[in-house]
Short mmCIF file of C-alpha atoms in Angstrom, two decimals:
data_model
loop_
_atom_site.label_atom_id
_atom_site.label_comp_id
_atom_site.label_asym_id
_atom_site.label_seq_id
_atom_site.Cartn_x
_atom_site.Cartn_y
_atom_site.Cartn_z
CA UNK A 1 14.61 -12.32 4.31
CA UNK A 2 15.01 -11.84 0.57
CA UNK A 3 14.32 -15.10 -1.25
CA UNK A 4 17.10 -14.84 -3.83
CA UNK A 5 19.81 -17.27 -4.76
CA UNK A 6 22.18 -14.30 -4.55
CA UNK A 7 22.96 -14.05 -0.86
CA UNK A 8 22.35 -10.81 1.03
CA UNK A 9 25.77 -9.54 2.18
CA UNK A 10 25.87 -7.54 5.40
CA UNK A 11 28.38 -4.74 5.70
CA UNK A 12 28.95 -2.81 8.90
CA UNK A 13 28.34 0.92 8.80
CA UNK A 14 31.45 2.78 7.75
CA UNK A 15 31.04 5.81 9.99
CA UNK A 16 28.73 8.83 9.62
CA UNK A 17 27.10 9.46 6.27
CA UNK A 18 28.21 12.96 5.35
CA UNK A 19 25.87 15.61 3.97
CA UNK A 20 28.46 18.27 3.17
CA UNK A 21 27.05 20.79 0.67
CA UNK A 22 28.43 20.14 -2.79
CA UNK A 23 29.89 16.74 -1.95
CA UNK A 24 28.86 13.95 -4.36
CA UNK A 25 26.85 11.07 -2.93
CA UNK A 26 26.32 7.48 -3.98
CA UNK A 27 22.54 7.51 -3.72
CA UNK A 28 20.10 10.40 -3.46
CA UNK A 29 16.77 9.36 -1.90
CA UNK A 30 13.79 11.66 -2.48
CA UNK A 31 11.30 11.21 0.37
CA UNK A 32 11.60 10.27 4.06
CA UNK A 33 8.59 7.97 4.36
CA UNK A 34 8.87 4.31 5.39
CA UNK A 35 10.37 3.33 2.03
CA UNK A 36 13.01 6.05 1.93
CA UNK A 37 14.05 5.57 5.55
CA UNK A 38 14.24 1.78 5.23
CA UNK A 39 16.42 2.13 2.13
CA UNK A 40 18.64 4.72 3.82
CA UNK A 41 19.13 2.38 6.81
CA UNK A 42 20.06 -0.51 4.56
CA UNK A 43 22.56 1.60 2.63
CA UNK A 44 24.05 3.19 5.75
CA UNK A 45 24.87 -0.17 7.30
CA UNK A 46 26.62 -1.13 4.06
CA UNK A 47 28.81 1.97 4.10
CA UNK A 48 27.02 3.47 1.09
CA UNK A 49 26.93 7.27 1.12
CA UNK A 50 23.24 8.14 0.79
CA UNK A 51 21.47 11.48 1.17
CA UNK A 52 17.76 11.66 2.02
CA UNK A 53 15.84 14.83 1.17
CA UNK A 54 12.31 15.46 2.44
CA UNK A 55 9.99 18.23 1.26
CA UNK A 56 8.27 18.60 4.63
CA UNK A 57 10.11 20.08 7.59
CA UNK A 58 9.21 17.07 9.74
CA UNK A 59 8.35 13.38 9.52
CA UNK A 60 4.82 12.74 8.26
CA UNK A 61 2.08 12.71 10.86
CA UNK A 62 -0.96 10.47 11.16
CA UNK A 63 -1.41 6.80 12.01
CA UNK A 64 -2.12 6.04 8.32
CA UNK A 65 -1.00 2.47 7.50
CA UNK A 66 -0.82 0.68 10.86
CA UNK A 67 -0.24 -2.98 9.91
CA UNK A 68 3.22 -4.54 9.67
CA UNK A 69 2.98 -7.98 8.10
CA UNK A 70 5.25 -10.86 9.21
CA UNK A 71 7.49 -10.53 6.13
CA UNK A 72 8.13 -6.86 6.91
CA UNK A 73 8.92 -7.73 10.50
CA UNK A 74 11.61 -10.09 9.21
CA UNK A 75 13.03 -7.20 7.17
CA UNK A 76 12.93 -4.90 10.21
CA UNK A 77 14.71 -7.57 12.24
CA UNK A 78 17.55 -7.60 9.71
CA UNK A 79 17.67 -3.79 9.67
CA UNK A 80 18.04 -3.71 13.45
CA UNK A 81 14.80 -1.91 14.25
CA UNK A 82 12.36 -4.71 15.10
CA UNK A 83 12.92 -4.78 18.87
CA UNK A 84 11.94 -1.12 19.14
CA UNK A 85 9.04 -1.53 16.70
CA UNK A 86 7.61 -4.52 18.56
CA UNK A 87 7.85 -2.64 21.86
CA UNK A 88 5.85 0.20 20.30
CA UNK A 89 3.26 -2.09 18.70
CA UNK A 90 0.64 -4.64 19.59
CA UNK A 91 -2.00 -6.96 18.18
CA UNK A 92 -5.23 -5.83 16.58
CA UNK A 93 -8.26 -6.26 18.86
CA UNK A 94 -11.48 -8.00 17.87
CA UNK A 95 -13.93 -5.99 15.79
CA UNK A 96 -17.07 -4.86 17.62
CA UNK A 97 -20.04 -4.39 15.29
CA UNK A 98 -22.50 -1.80 16.59
CA UNK A 99 -26.25 -1.82 16.09
CA UNK A 100 -28.87 0.42 17.72
CA UNK A 101 -26.39 2.06 20.06
CA UNK A 102 -24.75 -1.11 21.41
CA UNK A 103 -22.25 -3.80 20.42
CA UNK A 104 -24.30 -6.47 18.68
CA UNK A 105 -21.52 -8.98 17.96
CA UNK A 106 -17.78 -9.42 17.71
CA UNK A 107 -15.60 -10.66 14.86
CA UNK A 108 -11.95 -11.74 14.78
CA UNK A 109 -10.90 -9.69 11.76
CA UNK A 110 -7.14 -10.32 11.89
CA UNK A 111 -6.31 -14.02 12.19
CA UNK A 112 -3.98 -14.95 15.06
CA UNK A 113 -1.29 -17.51 14.34
CA UNK A 114 1.03 -19.24 16.79
CA UNK A 115 4.71 -18.59 16.03
CA UNK A 116 7.07 -21.40 15.09
CA UNK A 117 10.87 -21.61 14.81
CA UNK A 118 10.47 -21.19 11.04
CA UNK A 119 8.00 -18.30 11.39
CA UNK A 120 8.89 -16.41 14.58
CA UNK A 121 6.86 -13.34 13.60
CA UNK A 122 3.55 -14.92 12.70
CA UNK A 123 1.05 -12.14 13.34
CA UNK A 124 0.34 -8.74 11.88
CA UNK A 125 1.70 -6.04 14.19
CA UNK A 126 -0.19 -2.80 14.74
CA UNK A 127 2.06 0.27 14.86
CA UNK A 128 0.91 3.83 14.05
CA UNK A 129 2.84 5.00 11.00
CA UNK A 130 4.05 8.16 12.71
CA UNK A 131 5.65 5.99 15.40
CA UNK A 132 7.08 3.63 12.79
CA UNK A 133 8.73 6.61 11.09
CA UNK A 134 10.19 7.87 14.36
CA UNK A 135 11.81 4.50 15.05
CA UNK A 136 13.18 4.14 11.53
CA UNK A 137 14.60 7.66 11.71
CA UNK A 138 16.19 6.91 15.09
CA UNK A 139 17.85 3.81 13.63
CA UNK A 140 19.14 5.79 10.66
CA UNK A 141 20.71 8.43 12.90
CA UNK A 142 22.20 5.66 15.04
CA UNK A 143 24.01 4.45 11.91
CA UNK A 144 25.29 7.95 11.20
CA UNK A 145 22.71 8.87 8.55
CA UNK A 146 20.16 11.64 8.50
CA UNK A 147 17.53 13.53 6.55
CA UNK A 148 17.58 17.02 5.07
CA UNK A 149 14.10 18.24 5.98
CA UNK A 150 12.42 21.14 4.20
CA UNK A 151 14.38 20.22 1.08
CA UNK A 152 12.40 19.41 -2.06
CA UNK A 153 13.71 17.73 -5.19
CA UNK A 154 12.65 20.13 -7.94
CA UNK A 155 14.48 18.87 -11.02
CA UNK A 156 17.16 16.51 -12.28
CA UNK A 157 19.11 15.32 -15.29
CA UNK A 158 20.93 12.04 -15.73
CA UNK A 159 23.88 10.99 -17.84
CA UNK A 160 25.98 7.88 -18.24
CA UNK A 161 27.75 8.40 -14.92
CA UNK A 162 25.06 9.70 -12.59
CA UNK A 163 22.27 12.13 -11.79
CA UNK A 164 22.46 15.87 -11.17
CA UNK A 165 19.55 16.98 -8.99
CA UNK A 166 18.31 20.38 -7.91
CA UNK A 167 16.83 20.70 -4.45
CA UNK A 168 14.92 23.68 -3.09
CA UNK A 169 16.15 24.72 0.35
CA UNK A 170 14.18 26.11 3.31
CA UNK A 171 13.75 29.86 2.92
CA UNK A 172 14.67 29.76 -0.76
CA UNK A 173 17.77 28.90 -2.71
CA UNK A 174 18.79 25.81 -4.65
CA UNK A 175 21.26 23.11 -3.76
CA UNK A 176 22.71 20.97 -6.53
CA UNK A 177 23.44 17.35 -5.65
CA UNK A 178 25.46 14.96 -7.78
CA UNK A 179 24.65 11.27 -7.16
CA UNK A 180 25.46 8.03 -8.88
CA UNK A 181 21.85 6.91 -8.49
CA UNK A 182 18.52 8.54 -7.58
CA UNK A 183 15.72 6.62 -5.85
CA UNK A 184 12.27 8.20 -5.83
CA UNK A 185 10.36 7.34 -2.67
CA UNK A 186 8.25 10.48 -2.92
CA UNK A 187 4.79 8.95 -2.76
CA UNK A 188 1.84 8.29 -5.02
CA UNK A 189 2.02 11.76 -6.57
CA UNK A 190 5.73 11.29 -7.23
CA UNK A 191 7.38 14.33 -8.79
CA UNK A 192 10.17 12.13 -10.11
CA UNK A 193 7.83 9.68 -11.81
CA UNK A 194 5.91 12.49 -13.48
CA UNK A 195 9.09 14.26 -14.58
CA UNK A 196 10.31 11.02 -16.14
CA UNK A 197 7.01 10.62 -17.99
CA UNK A 198 6.45 7.13 -16.59
CA UNK A 199 2.82 6.12 -16.77
CA UNK A 200 0.81 4.39 -14.06
CA UNK A 201 -2.11 2.10 -14.76
CA UNK A 202 -4.32 -0.19 -12.74
CA UNK A 203 -7.84 -1.24 -11.82
CA UNK A 204 -10.53 1.37 -11.23
CA UNK A 205 -11.85 1.65 -7.69
CA UNK A 206 -15.26 3.08 -6.81
CA UNK A 207 -15.08 6.86 -6.59
CA UNK A 208 -15.40 8.48 -3.21
CA UNK A 209 -13.56 10.12 -0.37
CA UNK A 210 -13.10 9.01 3.21
CA UNK A 211 -12.23 10.97 6.31
CA UNK A 212 -9.20 9.61 8.14
CA UNK A 213 -8.46 11.10 11.56
CA UNK A 214 -6.54 10.40 14.76
CA UNK A 215 -8.77 11.48 17.65
CA UNK A 216 -9.19 11.20 21.40
CA UNK A 217 -12.57 9.64 22.26
CA UNK A 218 -13.89 9.60 25.79
CA UNK A 219 -16.08 6.76 27.02
CA UNK A 220 -15.36 4.30 24.18
CA UNK A 221 -13.66 1.07 25.26
CA UNK A 222 -10.17 0.37 23.91
CA UNK A 223 -10.61 -3.40 23.85
CA UNK A 224 -12.31 -3.44 20.44
CA UNK A 225 -11.91 -2.17 16.91
CA UNK A 226 -15.29 -0.48 16.67
CA UNK A 227 -17.35 -0.49 13.48
CA UNK A 228 -20.68 1.15 12.68
CA UNK A 229 -22.48 0.28 9.41
CA UNK A 230 -24.85 2.64 7.61
CA UNK A 231 -27.93 1.49 5.72
CA UNK A 232 -26.55 3.09 2.55
CA UNK A 233 -23.30 1.13 2.52
CA UNK A 234 -21.37 3.75 4.47
CA UNK A 235 -19.33 2.75 7.52
CA UNK A 236 -17.26 4.23 10.31
CA UNK A 237 -14.44 2.50 12.17
CA UNK A 238 -12.46 3.45 15.27
CA UNK A 239 -9.24 1.55 16.01
CA UNK A 240 -7.58 2.10 19.40
CA UNK A 241 -3.91 2.78 18.68
CA UNK A 242 -1.71 0.79 21.02
CA UNK A 243 0.38 2.72 23.60
CA UNK A 244 -1.46 5.97 22.83
CA UNK A 245 -4.68 7.69 23.90
CA UNK A 246 -5.83 7.87 20.27
CA UNK A 247 -8.31 6.14 18.01
CA UNK A 248 -7.67 6.00 14.29
CA UNK A 249 -11.07 6.75 12.79
CA UNK A 250 -12.26 6.29 9.24
CA UNK A 251 -15.61 7.59 8.02
CA UNK A 252 -16.61 6.34 4.57
CA UNK A 253 -19.74 8.31 3.68
CA UNK A 254 -20.93 11.19 1.52
CA UNK A 255 -20.56 14.14 1.25
CA UNK A 256 -16.96 15.32 0.74
CA UNK A 257 -15.21 15.37 4.14
CA UNK A 258 -14.11 18.56 5.88
CA UNK A 259 -10.91 18.21 7.93
CA UNK A 260 -11.54 21.19 10.24
CA UNK A 261 -11.53 19.85 13.84
CA UNK A 262 -15.14 20.77 14.62
CA UNK A 263 -16.30 19.27 11.32
CA UNK A 264 -14.37 16.07 12.06
CA UNK A 265 -15.96 15.76 15.49
CA UNK A 266 -19.44 16.36 14.09
CA UNK A 267 -18.96 13.84 11.26
CA UNK A 268 -17.77 11.08 13.57
CA UNK A 269 -20.67 11.75 15.94
CA UNK A 270 -23.22 11.72 13.10
CA UNK A 271 -22.12 8.28 11.92
CA UNK A 272 -21.56 6.54 15.26
CA UNK A 273 -24.14 7.78 17.73
CA UNK A 274 -21.38 9.09 19.97
CA UNK A 275 -21.89 12.55 21.42
CA UNK A 276 -19.79 15.32 19.92
CA UNK A 277 -18.50 16.06 23.43
CA UNK A 278 -17.00 12.54 23.62
CA UNK A 279 -14.65 13.32 20.74
CA UNK A 280 -12.31 15.39 22.82
CA UNK A 281 -9.45 16.15 20.47
CA UNK A 282 -8.51 15.87 16.81
CA UNK A 283 -4.74 15.38 16.50
CA UNK A 284 -4.58 14.82 12.74
CA UNK A 285 -7.05 14.55 9.87
CA UNK A 286 -6.88 13.97 6.14
CA UNK A 287 -9.10 13.14 3.18
CA UNK A 288 -8.33 9.77 1.62
CA UNK A 289 -9.34 8.81 -1.94
CA UNK A 290 -8.73 5.14 -2.75
CA UNK A 291 -6.68 4.60 -5.89
CA UNK A 292 -4.87 1.65 -7.38
CA UNK A 293 -2.10 1.55 -9.95
CA UNK A 294 1.41 0.48 -10.84
CA UNK A 295 4.18 2.28 -12.69
CA UNK A 296 4.95 1.01 -16.17
CA UNK A 297 8.67 0.94 -15.32
CA UNK A 298 10.65 0.84 -12.06
CA UNK A 299 14.06 1.70 -13.52
CA UNK A 300 14.89 4.47 -15.97
CA UNK A 301 18.66 4.59 -16.38
CA UNK A 302 20.13 5.60 -13.03
CA UNK A 303 16.77 6.44 -11.49
CA UNK A 304 14.54 4.01 -9.59
CA UNK A 305 10.94 4.21 -8.36
CA UNK A 306 10.07 2.56 -5.07
CA UNK A 307 7.13 2.41 -2.67
CA UNK A 308 4.07 4.48 -3.50
CA UNK A 309 5.98 6.16 -6.31
CA UNK A 310 5.93 2.75 -8.03
CA UNK A 311 2.57 1.36 -6.88
CA UNK A 312 -0.49 2.59 -4.99
CA UNK A 313 -3.03 0.36 -3.29
CA UNK A 314 -6.31 0.39 -1.48
CA UNK A 315 -5.58 0.14 2.27
CA UNK A 316 -7.72 -3.01 2.40
CA UNK A 317 -5.53 -5.83 3.67
CA UNK A 318 -2.66 -3.63 4.84
CA UNK A 319 -0.38 -4.37 1.88
CA UNK A 320 0.85 -0.99 0.60
CA UNK A 321 3.38 0.04 3.25
CA UNK A 322 4.68 -3.52 3.53
CA UNK A 323 5.23 -3.89 -0.20
CA UNK A 324 7.00 -0.52 -0.18
CA UNK A 325 9.45 -1.40 2.60
CA UNK A 326 10.25 -4.64 0.81
CA UNK A 327 10.98 -2.68 -2.38
CA UNK A 328 13.62 -0.82 -0.39
CA UNK A 329 15.04 -4.05 1.03
CA UNK A 330 15.30 -5.61 -2.41
CA UNK A 331 16.99 -2.58 -3.94
CA UNK A 332 19.27 -1.81 -0.99
CA UNK A 333 21.49 -4.88 -1.10
CA UNK A 334 21.83 -4.62 -4.88
CA UNK A 335 22.97 -1.00 -4.71
CA UNK A 336 25.40 -2.06 -2.00
CA UNK A 337 26.85 -4.80 -4.19
CA UNK A 338 27.27 -2.46 -7.15
CA UNK A 339 28.63 0.52 -5.23
CA UNK A 340 30.85 -1.26 -2.71
CA UNK A 341 31.66 -4.71 -4.06
CA UNK A 342 32.11 -4.31 -7.81
CA UNK A 343 28.97 -6.07 -9.00
CA UNK A 344 27.87 -5.09 -12.53
CA UNK A 345 25.30 -2.36 -12.94
CA UNK A 346 23.09 -4.92 -14.69
CA UNK A 347 22.38 -6.49 -11.27
CA UNK A 348 20.10 -3.51 -10.64
CA UNK A 349 17.85 -4.55 -13.53
CA UNK A 350 16.64 -7.44 -11.38
CA UNK A 351 14.93 -4.96 -9.02
CA UNK A 352 12.16 -4.27 -11.54
CA UNK A 353 11.91 -7.83 -12.81
CA UNK A 354 11.49 -9.11 -9.24
CA UNK A 355 9.43 -6.44 -7.54
CA UNK A 356 7.00 -5.35 -10.27
CA UNK A 357 5.27 -8.76 -10.52
CA UNK A 358 4.95 -8.81 -6.73
CA UNK A 359 3.28 -5.40 -6.81
CA UNK A 360 0.88 -6.62 -9.51
CA UNK A 361 -0.14 -9.62 -7.42
CA UNK A 362 -0.61 -7.61 -4.24
CA UNK A 363 -2.47 -4.90 -6.14
CA UNK A 364 -4.95 -7.55 -7.31
CA UNK A 365 -5.39 -8.81 -3.73
CA UNK A 366 -5.96 -5.39 -2.16
CA UNK A 367 -8.35 -4.41 -4.96
CA UNK A 368 -10.37 -7.60 -4.46
CA UNK A 369 -10.66 -6.95 -0.73
CA UNK A 370 -11.62 -3.32 -1.32
CA UNK A 371 -14.40 -4.20 -3.73
CA UNK A 372 -15.77 -7.09 -1.65
CA UNK A 373 -15.72 -5.32 1.71
CA UNK A 374 -14.61 -8.62 3.23
CA UNK A 375 -13.59 -8.25 6.88
CA UNK A 376 -11.53 -11.39 7.47
CA UNK A 377 -7.76 -10.98 7.16
CA UNK A 378 -5.84 -14.28 6.95
CA UNK A 379 -2.36 -15.66 6.41
CA UNK A 380 -2.51 -15.00 2.67
CA UNK A 381 -1.78 -11.34 3.49
CA UNK A 382 1.38 -12.03 5.50
CA UNK A 383 3.58 -11.91 2.38
CA UNK A 384 5.66 -14.84 3.64
CA UNK A 385 5.19 -16.73 0.40
CA UNK A 386 6.90 -14.07 -1.71
CA UNK A 387 9.71 -15.38 -3.86
CA UNK A 388 11.32 -14.74 -7.24
CA UNK A 389 11.35 -18.01 -9.19
CA UNK A 390 11.36 -16.14 -12.51
CA UNK A 391 14.11 -13.71 -11.54
CA UNK A 392 17.21 -13.52 -13.76
CA UNK A 393 19.15 -14.17 -10.54
CA UNK A 394 17.40 -17.50 -9.89
CA UNK A 395 19.13 -20.67 -11.05
CA UNK A 396 17.99 -24.27 -10.93
CA UNK A 397 20.32 -26.41 -8.81
#
């Protein structure tokens, strides 16, 4: 739950969230990733009229970020999606370290913690991101909300009363949307952030590119998170994705990866000792280049940056997606208070003052883990200690 002295007020959904062409909306959300969907859910249950636009014609594919930290599970519980997410997820298995074609030893990479009444969700939950998105989208539609797929935010202007945005439609054409606020959840390459001229700065990570792929592997046990180390510092990992027939594989090695299915199969085989024939199917593949940074500002007038649009992290430690969802949770109740309960617009200033320092702290943690290559993942990554003692909303009692 949000650790603010201003209490989170729950408002039941006030019927379907309309998307009638030309109708003004309270909040326009650019991007239907975990951040955008979580924010849309929070607003829908508060009766706030939000419109989500997504450039792609479908939800993003790929397992990508798989770890849901305990703090995010608390948020999902409040948003009404945790039961479904927990049913779709599971715990991370022990890491099996391979040497000379066999498992040489095992390591407990993700610490296991017994739950307590105060901390009912005490362990990191593994859920493929594509499945996470499906469940968030299902919850949004249950609340009467939805997403306009194949619709890209291409430009906008803001004034004292709101934002006028232009959205490219499938097959051509432009739709103009008038909103009181715009929230950019459009990823690390955020069009909105660039259009606003907001800079992003952060620590430098070692240059390189990794292959990330969801594949079917025959003859590899699903009881371990497999890891093969190269003599040159390269490594390959294969994580069995719970409730699927897939392994999420990552190959960190030169040269530049090729995402063509046959090239993916050959690359995995080359760095694991598995036969190419064992890698039966490539469902999704992408090239990943680690970057780290944080936007100089989170609020520019009536426009907000959230999630990867505001901060990008190394995947080490599983912090990026979780920080992003919690951005949405922090901003959602404040927009609800302003738009439905008469709170002053200045309440929204606390979003940046609260969330930007959190992003800076987590950015430092994920960067440290990335540089060290440390395997162990402990309770310090659960994000349960997050609070806002220096927030303008915090008052000594």
